[in-house]
Amino acid sequence: MRVLHSFLLLVLCLFLHVSAREWEIQHKEADDEIQERINTIVPSTKWCGPGNKAKNYNDLGFNHITDACCREHDYCPDSIKALRRKHNLWNASLFLRSKCSCDHKFYKCLKNSTELIAVGIGKVYFNDIIIPKCFELEHPIIGCKKYEDYRCIKYIVDKKKPKKYQWFDLPSF
């Protein structure tokens, strides 16, 4: 009886292990598929989207002006990865968030591009899908001086208090 009990327990453990492993594989495949869809580089560019598909720093796509904007944004010296904490800030977004100076530079670069695709990338990044916030080391925010499309684009800060990292809205494209 003891042998049978041990055998059944072993079979149950193996079944649970195999089932758990299969569940893990299925969910990893689903996560990979979601990540693959998110990690799509914009056609005719090599840098616009998460990551890049360039052979080297100077390798730009057909829309090279816009691609150069994306490449420069990718090289932002400070960012917070999705679902991570840095500078005592939690990025609850599914997308990387950058230092405000990098996002403002990206915004201006896309606005100055003569390529039609820059408008689409700007609208997706700044308006439709991501609607990002950026972060900066600044005196504590105490209010908003100017709103645009439900976003604060000019802040009131308390210059008497020490600077700290905090989230800021970005303008619509």
Tab-separated table of C-alpha atoms in Angstrom:
chain	number	residue	atom	x	y	z
A	1	MET	CA	0.000	0.000	0.000
A	2	ARG	CA	2.841	2.345	0.876
A	3	VAL	CA	4.541	1.651	-2.463
A	4	LEU	CA	1.302	2.360	-4.347
A	5	HIS	CA	0.822	5.595	-2.393
A	6	SER	CA	4.400	6.688	-3.172
A	7	PHE	CA	3.961	5.746	-6.822
A	8	LEU	CA	0.708	7.756	-7.120
A	9	LEU	CA	2.368	10.705	-5.420
A	10	LEU	CA	5.271	10.498	-7.875
A	11	VAL	CA	2.879	10.332	-10.865
A	12	LEU	CA	0.940	13.320	-9.527
A	13	CYS	CA	4.173	15.318	-9.079
A	14	LEU	CA	5.301	14.465	-12.611
A	15	PHE	CA	1.890	15.408	-14.004
A	16	LEU	CA	1.938	18.734	-12.173
A	17	HIS	CA	5.511	19.424	-13.300
A	18	VAL	CA	4.694	18.660	-16.963
A	19	SER	CA	1.454	20.671	-16.812
A	20	ALA	CA	3.215	23.620	-15.199
A	21	ARG	CA	6.009	23.452	-17.783
A	22	GLU	CA	3.505	23.329	-20.659
A	23	TRP	CA	1.610	26.295	-19.179
A	24	GLU	CA	4.909	28.192	-18.862
A	25	ILE	CA	5.813	27.438	-22.508
A	26	GLN	CA	2.373	28.489	-23.783
A	27	HIS	CA	2.513	31.750	-21.843
A	28	LYS	CA	6.084	32.425	-22.948
A	29	GLU	CA	5.008	31.936	-26.571
A	30	ALA	CA	2.080	34.329	-26.027
A	31	ASP	CA	4.405	36.857	-24.352
A	32	ASP	CA	6.888	36.499	-27.228
A	33	GLU	CA	4.099	37.094	-29.763
A	34	ILE	CA	2.950	40.221	-27.910
A	35	GLN	CA	6.545	41.430	-27.621
A	36	GLU	CA	7.100	40.750	-31.331
A	37	ARG	CA	4.051	42.835	-32.231
A	38	ILE	CA	5.206	45.647	-29.935
A	39	ASN	CA	8.796	45.433	-31.228
A	40	THR	CA	7.869	46.332	-34.777
A	41	ILE	CA	10.152	48.823	-36.494
A	42	VAL	CA	8.271	51.320	-38.686
A	43	PRO	CA	8.601	50.379	-42.390
A	44	SER	CA	11.179	52.441	-44.348
A	45	THR	CA	13.073	53.142	-41.107
A	46	LYS	CA	15.608	51.170	-39.109
A	47	TRP	CA	15.421	53.038	-35.810
A	48	CYS	CA	11.747	54.014	-35.357
A	49	GLY	CA	10.210	51.581	-32.892
A	50	PRO	CA	11.515	49.653	-29.914
A	51	GLY	CA	15.147	48.745	-30.597
A	52	ASN	CA	16.488	48.944	-34.128
A	53	LYS	CA	17.404	46.798	-37.107
A	54	ALA	CA	20.371	48.867	-38.259
A	55	LYS	CA	23.735	47.260	-39.013
A	56	ASN	CA	25.550	50.164	-37.356
A	57	TYR	CA	25.032	53.718	-36.093
A	58	ASN	CA	25.210	55.236	-39.598
A	59	ASP	CA	22.778	52.737	-41.153
A	60	LEU	CA	19.537	54.640	-41.801
A	61	GLY	CA	16.384	53.632	-43.659
A	62	PHE	CA	14.771	55.185	-46.744
A	63	ASN	CA	13.203	57.950	-44.615
A	64	HIS	CA	16.619	58.943	-43.335
A	65	ILE	CA	15.666	62.320	-41.801
A	66	THR	CA	12.961	60.793	-39.605
A	67	ASP	CA	15.129	57.752	-38.933
A	68	ALA	CA	17.907	60.042	-37.659
A	69	CYS	CA	15.384	61.578	-35.214
A	70	CYS	CA	14.492	58.117	-33.912
A	71	ARG	CA	18.145	57.087	-33.681
A	72	GLU	CA	19.002	60.173	-31.633
A	73	HIS	CA	16.038	59.475	-29.337
A	74	ASP	CA	17.236	55.873	-28.909
A	75	TYR	CA	20.557	57.252	-27.643
A	76	CYS	CA	18.960	59.319	-24.877
A	77	PRO	CA	21.390	59.108	-21.942
A	78	ASP	CA	18.669	58.564	-19.335
A	79	SER	CA	15.485	56.511	-19.527
A	80	ILE	CA	13.291	54.254	-17.411
A	81	LYS	CA	12.351	50.880	-18.868
A	82	ALA	CA	8.744	49.678	-18.895
A	83	LEU	CA	7.479	48.427	-15.549
A	84	ARG	CA	10.697	49.444	-13.785
A	85	ARG	CA	11.751	51.886	-11.075
A	86	LYS	CA	14.548	54.439	-11.356
A	87	HIS	CA	15.193	57.823	-9.695
A	88	ASN	CA	12.458	56.830	-7.221
A	89	LEU	CA	9.913	56.900	-10.084
A	90	TRP	CA	7.837	53.898	-11.157
A	91	ASN	CA	7.211	53.541	-14.907
A	92	ALA	CA	3.818	51.809	-14.996
A	93	SER	CA	3.735	52.099	-18.801
A	94	LEU	CA	4.429	49.239	-21.220
A	95	PHE	CA	6.879	51.570	-22.971
A	96	LEU	CA	10.242	53.048	-22.062
A	97	ARG	CA	10.076	56.632	-20.785
A	98	SER	CA	12.822	59.154	-21.444
A	99	LYS	CA	14.298	62.235	-19.882
A	100	CYS	CA	12.231	65.282	-20.922
A	101	SER	CA	15.086	66.950	-22.790
A	102	CYS	CA	15.335	63.868	-25.051
A	103	ASP	CA	11.592	63.754	-25.763
A	104	HIS	CA	11.466	67.501	-26.485
A	105	LYS	CA	14.390	67.148	-28.897
A	106	PHE	CA	12.628	64.168	-30.575
A	107	TYR	CA	9.412	66.219	-30.885
A	108	LYS	CA	11.226	69.143	-32.561
A	109	CYS	CA	13.185	66.834	-34.855
A	110	LEU	CA	9.999	65.106	-36.088
A	111	LYS	CA	8.232	68.474	-36.535
A	112	ASN	CA	11.170	69.729	-38.638
A	113	SER	CA	11.299	66.620	-40.830
A	114	THR	CA	10.015	67.009	-44.389
A	115	GLU	CA	9.089	63.319	-44.576
A	116	LEU	CA	5.412	62.398	-44.291
A	117	ILE	CA	6.168	59.421	-42.048
A	118	ALA	CA	7.442	61.797	-39.337
A	119	VAL	CA	3.879	63.054	-38.800
A	120	GLY	CA	2.600	59.499	-38.325
A	121	ILE	CA	5.384	58.625	-35.899
A	122	GLY	CA	4.826	61.875	-33.984
A	123	LYS	CA	1.086	61.259	-33.697
A	124	VAL	CA	1.547	57.661	-32.550
A	125	TYR	CA	4.281	58.519	-30.051
A	126	PHE	CA	2.894	61.772	-28.661
A	127	ASN	CA	-0.884	61.407	-29.186
A	128	ASP	CA	-2.592	58.148	-30.069
A	129	ILE	CA	-1.020	55.106	-28.505
A	130	ILE	CA	1.751	55.904	-26.118
A	131	ILE	CA	0.856	59.396	-24.818
A	132	PRO	CA	4.124	59.490	-22.953
A	133	LYS	CA	5.265	61.298	-19.920
A	134	CYS	CA	8.856	62.228	-19.433
A	135	PHE	CA	10.883	62.745	-16.285
A	136	GLU	CA	13.213	65.458	-15.129
A	137	LEU	CA	15.057	66.585	-12.030
A	138	GLU	CA	13.138	69.732	-11.095
A	139	HIS	CA	11.781	71.635	-8.115
A	140	PRO	CA	8.505	70.099	-6.830
A	141	ILE	CA	5.459	70.739	-9.026
A	142	ILE	CA	2.771	72.747	-7.217
A	143	GLY	CA	0.468	73.532	-10.134
A	144	CYS	CA	-0.033	73.997	-13.841
A	145	LYS	CA	0.346	77.354	-15.584
A	146	LYS	CA	-0.803	76.269	-19.068
A	147	TYR	CA	-2.838	73.333	-20.397
A	148	GLU	CA	-3.032	72.059	-23.969
A	149	ASP	CA	-5.273	69.109	-24.927
A	150	TYR	CA	-5.771	68.142	-21.258
A	151	ARG	CA	-2.016	68.094	-20.684
A	152	CYS	CA	0.026	70.471	-18.615
A	153	ILE	CA	2.682	72.043	-20.824
A	154	LYS	CA	3.862	74.762	-18.386
A	155	TYR	CA	4.324	73.914	-14.736
A	156	ILE	CA	4.473	75.982	-11.564
A	157	VAL	CA	7.256	74.735	-9.294
A	158	ASP	CA	8.284	75.518	-5.728
A	159	LYS	CA	11.808	76.893	-6.099
A	160	LYS	CA	12.237	77.009	-2.314
A	161	LYS	CA	12.305	73.211	-2.123
A	162	PRO	CA	15.081	70.942	-3.433
A	163	LYS	CA	14.834	69.401	-6.883
A	164	LYS	CA	13.565	65.849	-7.258
A	165	TYR	CA	12.779	63.551	-10.169
A	166	GLN	CA	9.142	63.704	-11.255
A	167	TRP	CA	6.868	62.999	-14.222
A	168	PHE	CA	5.888	65.694	-16.725
A	169	ASP	CA	3.340	65.694	-19.551
A	170	LEU	CA	4.524	66.063	-23.129
A	171	PRO	CA	2.735	68.239	-25.711
A	172	SER	CA	0.443	66.761	-28.353
A	173	PHE	CA	1.954	66.422	-31.798
